[in-house]
């Protein structure tokens, strides 16, 4: 509790000043291992995907859209705040005590420790390596323990018989599962698929309309039994919708964790564990498509979770927004406040609305405008007048923090809401829906440091050397 409180005190200042200048290219950041980069672009008429594994020495590093050398104006209403001396002193005291008792910590305590020190910009290499080693040790123990077989874990007939093999830099990737369809009523929906996988992780393609969440009652009961916290309970964990549906609505939704339990649980026990969100590492809004990470093991889950806690994961999105975004706008620093409406006499969230304001959490989004576009006006102007064409911008956005609805709120705050956003562009949503069926947002890039090989766990690789 003290660590989380101290972390939140430190978070009142800006997170990681100077991170805007950090290169997105993998080779400039990591010393050992591999950096995985996955892309999937959506376009009318079909989507294409490419996956590559990049060595971290930069020998095959690619030039990304958002570059370290990018310069320009930025929208900033946050203040530069130094860490208060009393908070720094508290962290120093807690560090010594934490290191002495590290073997007593559970996974959630290690994640909190990593997050708090990283948020306060006090996470040094020694502390990070010892936290990582302790977390991987716990993960190995969980993976080695017997797990009950999932009733839903039987693979579909014929699944895995056909496989496409992708390679990059001469390294062979594992089988790629092609997308199938799911019919619900009169509608057909694209099914999730595997873009790439490593020894301890899966990179999934999440189609639109699939909900990324864990049933709150199931997760709460499991967490209570284990005296742990559910992975998605913090708003900082990702871009989730941040609200729950009622019983009737919930039955009609496509749930990604149900798909994972059906297709992955037989091979990967973590995909039966609601405490670990069935292996899901982060959220995406139901209407948002793109790359989504899922752990195949507890080692993979803990390794990836620590990277999220230390802000080491790169996430980039492509979106179509209203109006022509000024090309000089490259960064948005605006605090985001989250307001949740609860059901009467219940803790169930029925609505989540976010807004910018001085009492919100520090939030940072990088912006790069790719193109200014026009579309003929839907209706003619007055008598003798020609209607002005609608203006749009195709933008790439990189998240440096993971607040709920961060991209949607930040873009609305500068006057450029997303196309077909029913929550933050209500006045435009009806017209948008005539030609765009869902929120125009897609995550095409996810970068992280790959897990160390199994034979090196507990050794120098686990220690981050």
CSV table of C-alpha atoms in Angstrom, one decimal:
chain,number,residue,atom,x,y,z
A,1,UNK,CA,0.0,0.0,0.0
A,2,UNK,CA,2.8,2.4,0.9
A,3,UNK,CA,4.6,1.7,-2.4
A,4,UNK,CA,1.5,2.3,-4.5
A,5,UNK,CA,0.7,5.5,-2.5
A,6,UNK,CA,4.2,6.7,-3.0
A,7,UNK,CA,4.0,5.9,-6.7
A,8,UNK,CA,0.9,7.8,-7.1
A,9,UNK,CA,2.4,10.8,-5.3
A,10,UNK,CA,5.3,10.7,-7.7
A,11,UNK,CA,2.9,10.4,-10.6
A,12,UNK,CA,1.6,13.8,-10.0
A,13,UNK,CA,4.6,15.0,-11.9
A,14,UNK,CA,5.2,14.2,-15.6
A,15,UNK,CA,6.2,10.6,-16.4
A,16,UNK,CA,9.6,10.0,-17.7
A,17,UNK,CA,10.6,13.5,-19.0
A,18,UNK,CA,12.6,13.0,-22.2
A,19,UNK,CA,10.9,9.7,-23.2
A,20,UNK,CA,9.4,11.6,-26.2
A,21,UNK,CA,12.9,11.6,-27.6
A,22,UNK,CA,13.3,7.8,-27.2
A,23,UNK,CA,13.6,6.0,-30.5
A,24,UNK,CA,10.8,3.6,-31.5
A,25,UNK,CA,13.3,1.6,-33.4
A,26,UNK,CA,14.1,-1.6,-31.4
A,27,UNK,CA,17.9,-1.6,-31.8
A,28,UNK,CA,18.5,1.6,-29.9
A,29,UNK,CA,16.9,0.5,-26.7
A,30,UNK,CA,17.8,-3.0,-25.8
A,31,UNK,CA,21.2,-4.6,-25.0
A,32,UNK,CA,20.3,-8.3,-25.2
A,33,UNK,CA,17.7,-10.6,-26.7
A,34,UNK,CA,15.2,-9.8,-29.4
A,35,UNK,CA,12.7,-7.1,-29.9
A,36,UNK,CA,9.5,-8.2,-31.5
A,37,UNK,CA,7.6,-5.9,-33.8
A,38,UNK,CA,4.1,-6.8,-35.1
A,39,UNK,CA,2.1,-4.9,-37.6
A,40,UNK,CA,-1.3,-5.5,-39.1
A,41,UNK,CA,-2.9,-2.9,-41.4
A,42,UNK,CA,-6.6,-2.7,-42.1
A,43,UNK,CA,-7.9,-1.6,-45.4
A,44,UNK,CA,-11.2,-1.9,-47.3
A,45,UNK,CA,-11.2,-5.2,-49.1
A,46,UNK,CA,-9.1,-7.0,-46.6
A,47,UNK,CA,-6.3,-6.7,-44.0
A,48,UNK,CA,-2.7,-7.7,-44.4
A,49,UNK,CA,-0.2,-8.6,-41.7
A,50,UNK,CA,3.5,-8.8,-41.4
A,51,UNK,CA,5.6,-10.0,-38.5
A,52,UNK,CA,9.3,-9.6,-37.9
A,53,UNK,CA,11.8,-10.3,-35.2
A,54,UNK,CA,14.5,-7.7,-35.0
A,55,UNK,CA,17.9,-8.2,-33.4
A,56,UNK,CA,18.6,-5.5,-30.8
A,57,UNK,CA,22.0,-4.4,-32.2
A,58,UNK,CA,20.1,-2.3,-34.7
A,59,UNK,CA,21.6,-4.2,-37.7
A,60,UNK,CA,18.2,-4.7,-39.3
A,61,UNK,CA,16.4,-1.9,-37.4
A,62,UNK,CA,13.6,-0.3,-39.5
A,63,UNK,CA,12.8,3.4,-39.7
A,64,UNK,CA,9.5,4.1,-37.9
A,65,UNK,CA,6.9,6.7,-38.5
A,66,UNK,CA,7.5,8.4,-35.2
A,67,UNK,CA,11.1,9.2,-35.1
A,68,UNK,CA,13.5,10.2,-32.3
A,69,UNK,CA,14.5,13.3,-34.2
A,70,UNK,CA,11.0,14.5,-34.7
A,71,UNK,CA,10.6,18.2,-33.8
A,72,UNK,CA,7.7,20.5,-33.7
A,73,UNK,CA,5.1,22.1,-31.4
A,74,UNK,CA,3.2,20.1,-28.9
A,75,UNK,CA,0.1,20.6,-26.8
A,76,UNK,CA,1.1,20.6,-23.1
A,77,UNK,CA,-0.8,21.7,-20.1
A,78,UNK,CA,1.2,19.6,-17.5
A,79,UNK,CA,3.7,21.2,-15.2
A,80,UNK,CA,7.3,20.1,-14.6
A,81,UNK,CA,7.2,18.9,-11.0
A,82,UNK,CA,10.3,17.6,-9.2
A,83,UNK,CA,9.9,14.6,-6.9
A,84,UNK,CA,9.3,15.9,-3.3
A,85,UNK,CA,12.2,15.2,-1.0
A,86,UNK,CA,10.0,13.3,1.4
A,87,UNK,CA,8.8,11.0,-1.3
A,88,UNK,CA,12.4,10.3,-2.5
A,89,UNK,CA,13.4,9.6,1.1
A,90,UNK,CA,10.4,7.2,1.5
A,91,UNK,CA,11.3,5.4,-1.7
A,92,UNK,CA,14.9,5.0,-0.4
A,93,UNK,CA,13.8,3.6,2.9
A,94,UNK,CA,11.3,1.2,1.2
A,95,UNK,CA,13.8,0.0,-1.2
A,96,UNK,CA,16.1,-1.4,1.4
A,97,UNK,CA,13.2,-3.1,3.2
A,98,UNK,CA,11.8,-4.5,0.0
A,99,UNK,CA,15.1,-6.0,-1.1
A,100,UNK,CA,15.5,-7.7,2.3
A,101,UNK,CA,12.0,-9.3,1.9
A,102,UNK,CA,11.9,-9.8,-1.8
A,103,UNK,CA,11.5,-13.6,-1.5
A,104,UNK,CA,8.3,-13.0,0.5
A,105,UNK,CA,6.6,-11.0,-2.3
A,106,UNK,CA,3.9,-12.3,-4.5
A,107,UNK,CA,3.6,-11.3,-8.2
A,108,UNK,CA,1.2,-8.5,-7.6
A,109,UNK,CA,3.6,-7.0,-5.0
A,110,UNK,CA,6.6,-7.2,-7.4
A,111,UNK,CA,4.5,-5.5,-10.1
A,112,UNK,CA,3.5,-2.7,-7.7
A,113,UNK,CA,7.2,-2.3,-6.6
A,114,UNK,CA,8.3,-2.0,-10.2
A,115,UNK,CA,5.5,0.3,-11.2
A,116,UNK,CA,6.0,2.6,-8.2
A,117,UNK,CA,9.8,3.0,-8.7
A,118,UNK,CA,9.5,3.4,-12.4
A,119,UNK,CA,6.8,6.0,-12.1
A,120,UNK,CA,9.0,7.9,-9.7
A,121,UNK,CA,11.9,7.6,-12.1
A,122,UNK,CA,13.9,5.8,-9.4
A,123,UNK,CA,14.1,2.3,-10.9
A,124,UNK,CA,17.8,1.5,-11.2
A,125,UNK,CA,19.3,-1.5,-12.9
A,126,UNK,CA,20.0,-3.4,-9.7
A,127,UNK,CA,16.4,-3.1,-8.4
A,128,UNK,CA,14.9,-3.9,-11.8
A,129,UNK,CA,17.1,-7.0,-12.2
A,130,UNK,CA,16.3,-8.4,-8.8
A,131,UNK,CA,12.6,-7.8,-9.2
A,132,UNK,CA,12.7,-9.5,-12.6
A,133,UNK,CA,14.6,-12.5,-11.2
A,134,UNK,CA,12.1,-12.9,-8.3
A,135,UNK,CA,9.1,-12.6,-10.7
A,136,UNK,CA,10.5,-15.2,-13.1
A,137,UNK,CA,11.3,-17.5,-10.3
A,138,UNK,CA,7.6,-17.3,-9.2
A,139,UNK,CA,6.5,-17.8,-12.8
A,140,UNK,CA,8.7,-20.9,-13.2
A,141,UNK,CA,7.2,-22.4,-10.0
A,142,UNK,CA,3.6,-21.7,-11.3
A,143,UNK,CA,4.4,-23.3,-14.6
A,144,UNK,CA,5.9,-26.3,-13.0
A,145,UNK,CA,2.9,-26.9,-10.7
A,146,UNK,CA,0.1,-29.2,-11.8
A,147,UNK,CA,-2.9,-27.5,-13.3
A,148,UNK,CA,-6.5,-28.7,-13.7
A,149,UNK,CA,-7.5,-29.4,-17.3
A,150,UNK,CA,-10.0,-26.9,-18.6
A,151,UNK,CA,-13.4,-28.2,-19.7
A,152,UNK,CA,-13.4,-25.6,-22.5
A,153,UNK,CA,-9.8,-26.3,-23.5
A,154,UNK,CA,-10.4,-28.8,-26.3
A,155,UNK,CA,-9.2,-27.5,-29.7
A,156,UNK,CA,-11.5,-27.5,-32.6
A,157,UNK,CA,-11.5,-30.4,-35.0
A,158,UNK,CA,-8.8,-29.9,-37.6
A,159,UNK,CA,-7.3,-26.9,-35.9
A,160,UNK,CA,-3.5,-26.6,-36.4
A,161,UNK,CA,-3.5,-29.0,-39.4
A,162,UNK,CA,-2.8,-26.1,-41.8
A,163,UNK,CA,-0.1,-23.5,-40.9
A,164,UNK,CA,1.6,-20.7,-42.6
A,165,UNK,CA,5.2,-20.2,-41.5
A,166,UNK,CA,6.6,-16.7,-41.4
A,167,UNK,CA,10.2,-15.9,-41.2
A,168,UNK,CA,12.2,-12.7,-40.7
A,169,UNK,CA,16.0,-12.3,-40.7
A,170,UNK,CA,16.4,-16.0,-41.4
A,171,UNK,CA,14.6,-17.0,-38.1
A,172,UNK,CA,11.7,-19.4,-38.4
A,173,UNK,CA,8.5,-18.4,-36.6
A,174,UNK,CA,5.9,-20.8,-35.3
A,175,UNK,CA,2.6,-21.6,-37.0
A,176,UNK,CA,0.2,-18.7,-37.8
A,177,UNK,CA,-3.5,-19.5,-37.3
A,178,UNK,CA,-5.6,-18.0,-40.1
A,179,UNK,CA,-8.8,-16.1,-39.2
A,180,UNK,CA,-12.2,-17.8,-39.2
A,181,UNK,CA,-15.6,-16.4,-38.9
A,182,UNK,CA,-18.2,-16.3,-36.1
A,183,UNK,CA,-21.9,-15.9,-36.8
A,184,UNK,CA,-24.1,-14.2,-34.2
A,185,UNK,CA,-27.7,-13.9,-35.3
A,186,UNK,CA,-27.7,-12.5,-38.8
A,187,UNK,CA,-24.2,-10.9,-38.5
A,188,UNK,CA,-20.9,-12.5,-39.4
A,189,UNK,CA,-17.8,-11.4,-37.4
A,190,UNK,CA,-14.1,-12.0,-38.1
A,191,UNK,CA,-12.6,-14.4,-35.6
A,192,UNK,CA,-9.3,-13.6,-33.7
A,193,UNK,CA,-6.1,-15.2,-35.1
A,194,UNK,CA,-2.5,-15.6,-34.2
A,195,UNK,CA,-0.1,-13.2,-35.9
A,196,UNK,CA,3.1,-14.6,-34.3
A,197,UNK,CA,4.2,-16.5,-31.2
A,198,UNK,CA,7.3,-17.0,-29.1
A,199,UNK,CA,8.2,-19.5,-26.5
A,200,UNK,CA,6.1,-17.7,-23.8
A,201,UNK,CA,3.7,-15.4,-25.7
A,202,UNK,CA,1.2,-15.1,-28.4
A,203,UNK,CA,0.6,-12.0,-30.5
A,204,UNK,CA,-3.1,-12.1,-31.5
A,205,UNK,CA,-5.1,-10.1,-34.0
A,206,UNK,CA,-8.2,-8.8,-32.3
A,207,UNK,CA,-10.9,-7.9,-34.8
A,208,UNK,CA,-13.4,-5.2,-34.1
A,209,UNK,CA,-16.4,-5.9,-31.9
A,210,UNK,CA,-14.6,-8.4,-29.6
A,211,UNK,CA,-14.6,-7.4,-26.0
A,212,UNK,CA,-11.3,-7.7,-24.0
A,213,UNK,CA,-12.3,-8.1,-20.4
A,214,UNK,CA,-12.7,-10.7,-17.7
A,215,UNK,CA,-16.1,-11.4,-16.2
A,216,UNK,CA,-16.0,-9.3,-13.0
A,217,UNK,CA,-17.7,-11.9,-10.8
A,218,UNK,CA,-15.5,-14.7,-11.9
A,219,UNK,CA,-12.3,-12.7,-11.6
A,220,UNK,CA,-13.3,-11.3,-8.2
A,221,UNK,CA,-14.0,-14.7,-6.8
A,222,UNK,CA,-10.7,-16.1,-8.1
A,223,UNK,CA,-8.8,-13.1,-6.8
A,224,UNK,CA,-10.4,-13.4,-3.4
A,225,UNK,CA,-9.4,-17.0,-3.2
A,226,UNK,CA,-5.8,-16.2,-4.0
A,227,UNK,CA,-5.8,-12.9,-2.1
A,228,UNK,CA,-4.5,-11.1,-5.2
A,229,UNK,CA,-5.6,-8.3,-7.4
A,230,UNK,CA,-7.2,-8.8,-10.8
A,231,UNK,CA,-4.9,-7.7,-13.6
A,232,UNK,CA,-7.4,-5.3,-15.3
A,233,UNK,CA,-8.6,-3.4,-12.2
A,234,UNK,CA,-6.3,-0.4,-12.7
A,235,UNK,CA,-7.2,2.1,-15.4
A,236,UNK,CA,-3.6,2.4,-16.3
A,237,UNK,CA,-3.6,-1.1,-17.7
A,238,UNK,CA,-4.8,-0.2,-21.1
A,239,UNK,CA,-7.3,1.2,-23.6
A,240,UNK,CA,-10.2,-0.8,-22.4
A,241,UNK,CA,-13.8,0.4,-22.7
A,242,UNK,CA,-13.9,0.8,-18.9
A,243,UNK,CA,-17.5,-0.3,-18.5
A,244,UNK,CA,-19.5,-3.5,-18.0
A,245,UNK,CA,-22.7,-4.6,-19.7
A,246,UNK,CA,-25.8,-5.9,-18.0
A,247,UNK,CA,-26.5,-9.6,-18.0
A,248,UNK,CA,-28.6,-9.6,-21.2
A,249,UNK,CA,-26.1,-7.4,-23.1
A,250,UNK,CA,-23.2,-9.5,-21.8
A,251,UNK,CA,-24.6,-12.7,-23.3
A,252,UNK,CA,-24.7,-11.1,-26.7
A,253,UNK,CA,-21.1,-9.9,-26.8
A,254,UNK,CA,-18.1,-11.5,-28.4
A,255,UNK,CA,-15.7,-12.1,-25.5
A,256,UNK,CA,-12.0,-12.6,-26.4
A,257,UNK,CA,-11.3,-14.5,-23.1
A,258,UNK,CA,-13.9,-17.1,-24.0
A,259,UNK,CA,-12.2,-17.6,-27.4
A,260,UNK,CA,-8.9,-18.0,-25.7
A,261,UNK,CA,-10.3,-20.6,-23.2
A,262,UNK,CA,-11.8,-22.5,-26.1
A,263,UNK,CA,-8.8,-22.6,-28.3
A,264,UNK,CA,-5.7,-22.2,-26.0
A,265,UNK,CA,-6.5,-23.7,-22.6
A,266,UNK,CA,-5.7,-27.2,-23.6
A,267,UNK,CA,-2.1,-26.3,-24.3
A,268,UNK,CA,-1.5,-23.4,-21.9
A,269,UNK,CA,-2.8,-23.6,-18.3
A,270,UNK,CA,-2.6,-19.9,-17.8
A,271,UNK,CA,-5.4,-19.5,-20.3
A,272,UNK,CA,-7.7,-21.1,-17.7
A,273,UNK,CA,-6.8,-18.7,-15.0
A,274,UNK,CA,-9.1,-15.7,-14.4
A,275,UNK,CA,-6.7,-14.1,-11.9
A,276,UNK,CA,-4.3,-13.7,-14.8
A,277,UNK,CA,-7.0,-12.6,-17.2
A,278,UNK,CA,-6.6,-15.9,-19.0
A,279,UNK,CA,-3.2,-14.7,-20.2
A,280,UNK,CA,-4.4,-11.4,-21.7
A,281,UNK,CA,-1.8,-8.7,-21.0
A,282,UNK,CA,-3.7,-5.5,-21.9
A,283,UNK,CA,-7.0,-4.2,-23.2
A,284,UNK,CA,-8.3,-2.7,-26.4
A,285,UNK,CA,-11.7,-1.1,-26.9
A,286,UNK,CA,-14.3,-3.4,-28.3
A,287,UNK,CA,-14.4,-1.5,-31.6
A,288,UNK,CA,-10.7,-1.1,-31.8
A,289,UNK,CA,-8.8,-3.7,-33.9
A,290,UNK,CA,-5.2,-4.7,-33.9
A,291,UNK,CA,-2.3,-6.5,-32.1
A,292,UNK,CA,-3.1,-7.9,-28.6
A,293,UNK,CA,-0.7,-9.8,-26.4
A,294,UNK,CA,-1.5,-13.0,-24.6
A,295,UNK,CA,0.9,-15.0,-22.4
A,296,UNK,CA,1.4,-18.8,-22.9
A,297,UNK,CA,3.0,-19.3,-19.5
A,298,UNK,CA,3.3,-17.6,-16.1
A,299,UNK,CA,6.9,-16.8,-16.9
A,300,UNK,CA,5.7,-14.9,-20.0
A,301,UNK,CA,2.9,-13.2,-18.2
A,302,UNK,CA,5.2,-11.9,-15.4
A,303,UNK,CA,7.9,-10.9,-17.8
A,304,UNK,CA,5.6,-8.9,-20.0
A,305,UNK,CA,3.7,-7.4,-17.0
A,306,UNK,CA,7.0,-6.0,-15.6
A,307,UNK,CA,7.6,-4.3,-19.0
A,308,UNK,CA,4.2,-2.7,-18.8
A,309,UNK,CA,4.9,-1.6,-15.2
A,310,UNK,CA,8.2,0.0,-16.3
A,311,UNK,CA,6.7,1.7,-19.4
A,312,UNK,CA,8.9,-0.3,-21.7
A,313,UNK,CA,6.2,-1.4,-24.2
A,314,UNK,CA,5.7,0.5,-27.5
A,315,UNK,CA,2.1,0.8,-28.7
A,316,UNK,CA,1.2,2.7,-31.9
A,317,UNK,CA,-2.2,3.2,-33.5
A,318,UNK,CA,-3.5,4.5,-36.8
A,319,UNK,CA,-6.7,6.5,-36.9
A,320,UNK,CA,-8.9,8.7,-39.0
A,321,UNK,CA,-10.0,11.9,-37.3
A,322,UNK,CA,-12.1,14.9,-38.2
A,323,UNK,CA,-10.5,18.0,-39.5
A,324,UNK,CA,-7.0,18.7,-40.7
A,325,UNK,CA,-4.5,18.2,-37.8
A,326,UNK,CA,-1.8,20.8,-37.7
A,327,UNK,CA,1.4,18.9,-38.8
A,328,UNK,CA,3.4,20.8,-36.2
A,329,UNK,CA,1.4,19.1,-33.4
A,330,UNK,CA,3.6,16.2,-32.4
A,331,UNK,CA,2.9,15.7,-28.7
A,332,UNK,CA,-0.2,16.0,-26.5
A,333,UNK,CA,0.4,16.3,-22.7
A,334,UNK,CA,-3.0,16.6,-21.1
A,335,UNK,CA,-4.1,15.1,-17.8
A,336,UNK,CA,-7.1,12.7,-18.1
A,337,UNK,CA,-9.8,12.4,-15.5
A,338,UNK,CA,-11.9,9.2,-15.4
A,339,UNK,CA,-15.5,9.4,-14.2
A,340,UNK,CA,-17.4,6.2,-13.7
A,341,UNK,CA,-21.2,5.8,-13.3
A,342,UNK,CA,-22.2,2.9,-11.1
A,343,UNK,CA,-25.5,1.0,-11.3
A,344,UNK,CA,-27.8,1.7,-8.3
A,345,UNK,CA,-26.9,-0.3,-5.2
A,346,UNK,CA,-24.1,-2.0,-7.1
A,347,UNK,CA,-20.4,-1.7,-7.8
A,348,UNK,CA,-20.9,-2.5,-11.5
A,349,UNK,CA,-19.8,0.2,-13.8
A,350,UNK,CA,-22.4,1.1,-16.4
A,351,UNK,CA,-20.7,4.1,-18.0
A,352,UNK,CA,-17.3,5.6,-18.2
A,353,UNK,CA,-16.6,9.1,-19.5
A,354,UNK,CA,-13.1,10.6,-19.5
A,355,UNK,CA,-12.1,14.2,-19.9
A,356,UNK,CA,-9.1,16.4,-19.7
A,357,UNK,CA,-8.5,18.5,-16.6
A,358,UNK,CA,-6.0,19.6,-14.0
A,359,UNK,CA,-7.0,17.0,-11.5
A,360,UNK,CA,-6.5,14.1,-13.9
A,361,UNK,CA,-3.6,11.7,-14.3
A,362,UNK,CA,-0.6,12.8,-16.4
A,363,UNK,CA,-1.1,11.5,-20.0
A,364,UNK,CA,1.2,11.7,-23.0
A,365,UNK,CA,0.3,10.8,-26.6
A,366,UNK,CA,2.6,11.3,-29.6
A,367,UNK,CA,1.0,12.3,-32.9
A,368,UNK,CA,2.2,12.1,-36.5
A,369,UNK,CA,-0.1,13.3,-39.3
A,370,UNK,CA,0.3,11.1,-42.4
A,371,UNK,CA,-2.3,12.8,-44.7
A,372,UNK,CA,-4.9,15.5,-45.0
A,373,UNK,CA,-8.0,14.1,-46.8
A,374,UNK,CA,-11.4,15.4,-48.1
A,375,UNK,CA,-14.7,13.7,-48.7
A,376,UNK,CA,-17.6,15.2,-50.7
A,377,UNK,CA,-20.3,16.7,-48.5
A,378,UNK,CA,-23.1,14.3,-47.7
A,379,UNK,CA,-25.7,17.0,-48.5
A,380,UNK,CA,-25.8,20.0,-50.8
A,381,UNK,CA,-25.5,23.5,-49.4
A,382,UNK,CA,-28.2,26.2,-49.5
A,383,UNK,CA,-29.7,27.6,-52.7
A,384,UNK,CA,-26.9,28.6,-55.0
A,385,UNK,CA,-24.3,27.3,-52.6
A,386,UNK,CA,-21.8,24.5,-53.0
A,387,UNK,CA,-21.4,22.4,-49.8
A,388,UNK,CA,-17.9,22.4,-48.4
A,389,UNK,CA,-16.2,18.9,-48.5
A,390,UNK,CA,-15.6,17.3,-45.2
A,391,UNK,CA,-12.0,17.3,-43.9
A,392,UNK,CA,-10.2,14.4,-42.3
A,393,UNK,CA,-6.7,13.5,-41.2
A,394,UNK,CA,-5.0,10.1,-41.2
A,395,UNK,CA,-2.7,10.0,-38.1
A,396,UNK,CA,-0.4,7.7,-36.3
A,397,UNK,CA,-0.4,7.9,-32.5
A,398,UNK,CA,1.9,6.4,-29.9
A,399,UNK,CA,0.9,6.0,-26.3
A,400,UNK,CA,3.4,6.8,-23.6
A,401,UNK,CA,0.8,6.3,-20.9
A,402,UNK,CA,-2.2,4.0,-21.0
A,403,UNK,CA,-5.2,5.9,-19.6
A,404,UNK,CA,-8.7,4.7,-20.4
A,405,UNK,CA,-9.8,6.2,-23.8
A,406,UNK,CA,-6.6,8.2,-23.9
A,407,UNK,CA,-6.4,8.5,-27.7
A,408,UNK,CA,-10.0,9.4,-28.1
A,409,UNK,CA,-10.0,12.0,-25.3
A,410,UNK,CA,-6.7,13.6,-26.4
A,411,UNK,CA,-7.8,13.9,-30.0
A,412,UNK,CA,-11.1,15.4,-29.0
A,413,UNK,CA,-9.4,17.8,-26.7
A,414,UNK,CA,-7.5,19.4,-29.6
A,415,UNK,CA,-10.6,19.6,-31.8
A,416,UNK,CA,-10.1,16.4,-33.9
A,417,UNK,CA,-12.3,13.6,-32.6
A,418,UNK,CA,-12.1,10.1,-34.1
A,419,UNK,CA,-14.4,9.2,-36.9
A,420,UNK,CA,-17.5,7.3,-35.7
A,421,UNK,CA,-16.8,7.8,-32.0
A,422,UNK,CA,-20.2,7.5,-30.4
A,423,UNK,CA,-18.9,8.7,-27.0
A,424,UNK,CA,-16.6,11.6,-27.8
A,425,UNK,CA,-18.0,12.8,-31.1
A,426,UNK,CA,-21.7,12.4,-30.6
A,427,UNK,CA,-22.8,15.2,-32.9
A,428,UNK,CA,-20.8,13.6,-35.8
A,429,UNK,CA,-21.5,9.9,-35.1
A,430,UNK,CA,-24.8,9.6,-37.0
A,431,UNK,CA,-23.3,11.0,-40.2
A,432,UNK,CA,-20.1,9.0,-39.8
A,433,UNK,CA,-22.0,5.8,-39.3
A,434,UNK,CA,-23.4,6.1,-42.8
A,435,UNK,CA,-20.0,5.2,-44.3
A,436,UNK,CA,-17.9,4.0,-41.4
A,437,UNK,CA,-19.3,1.0,-39.4
A,438,UNK,CA,-17.2,1.4,-36.3
A,439,UNK,CA,-14.7,3.6,-34.4
A,440,UNK,CA,-11.8,4.3,-36.8
A,441,UNK,CA,-8.9,3.1,-34.6
A,442,UNK,CA,-6.4,0.3,-35.1
A,443,UNK,CA,-3.3,-0.7,-33.3
A,444,UNK,CA,-0.7,-1.7,-35.8
A,445,UNK,CA,2.5,-1.8,-33.8
A,446,UNK,CA,3.4,-3.4,-30.5
A,447,UNK,CA,7.0,-3.6,-29.4
A,448,UNK,CA,8.5,-5.4,-26.4
A,449,UNK,CA,11.6,-7.1,-25.2
A,450,UNK,CA,11.4,-10.8,-25.8
A,451,UNK,CA,11.5,-13.3,-23.0
A,452,UNK,CA,14.8,-15.0,-22.3
A,453,UNK,CA,15.2,-18.6,-23.5
A,454,UNK,CA,14.0,-21.2,-21.0
A,455,UNK,CA,17.5,-22.7,-20.5
A,456,UNK,CA,18.8,-19.3,-19.3
A,457,UNK,CA,16.0,-18.5,-16.8
A,458,UNK,CA,17.4,-17.8,-13.4
A,459,UNK,CA,20.7,-16.9,-14.9
A,460,UNK,CA,22.2,-13.8,-16.5
A,461,UNK,CA,19.3,-13.3,-18.9
A,462,UNK,CA,16.7,-13.3,-16.2
A,463,UNK,CA,18.8,-10.7,-14.4
A,464,UNK,CA,18.7,-8.5,-17.5
A,465,UNK,CA,22.5,-8.6,-18.1
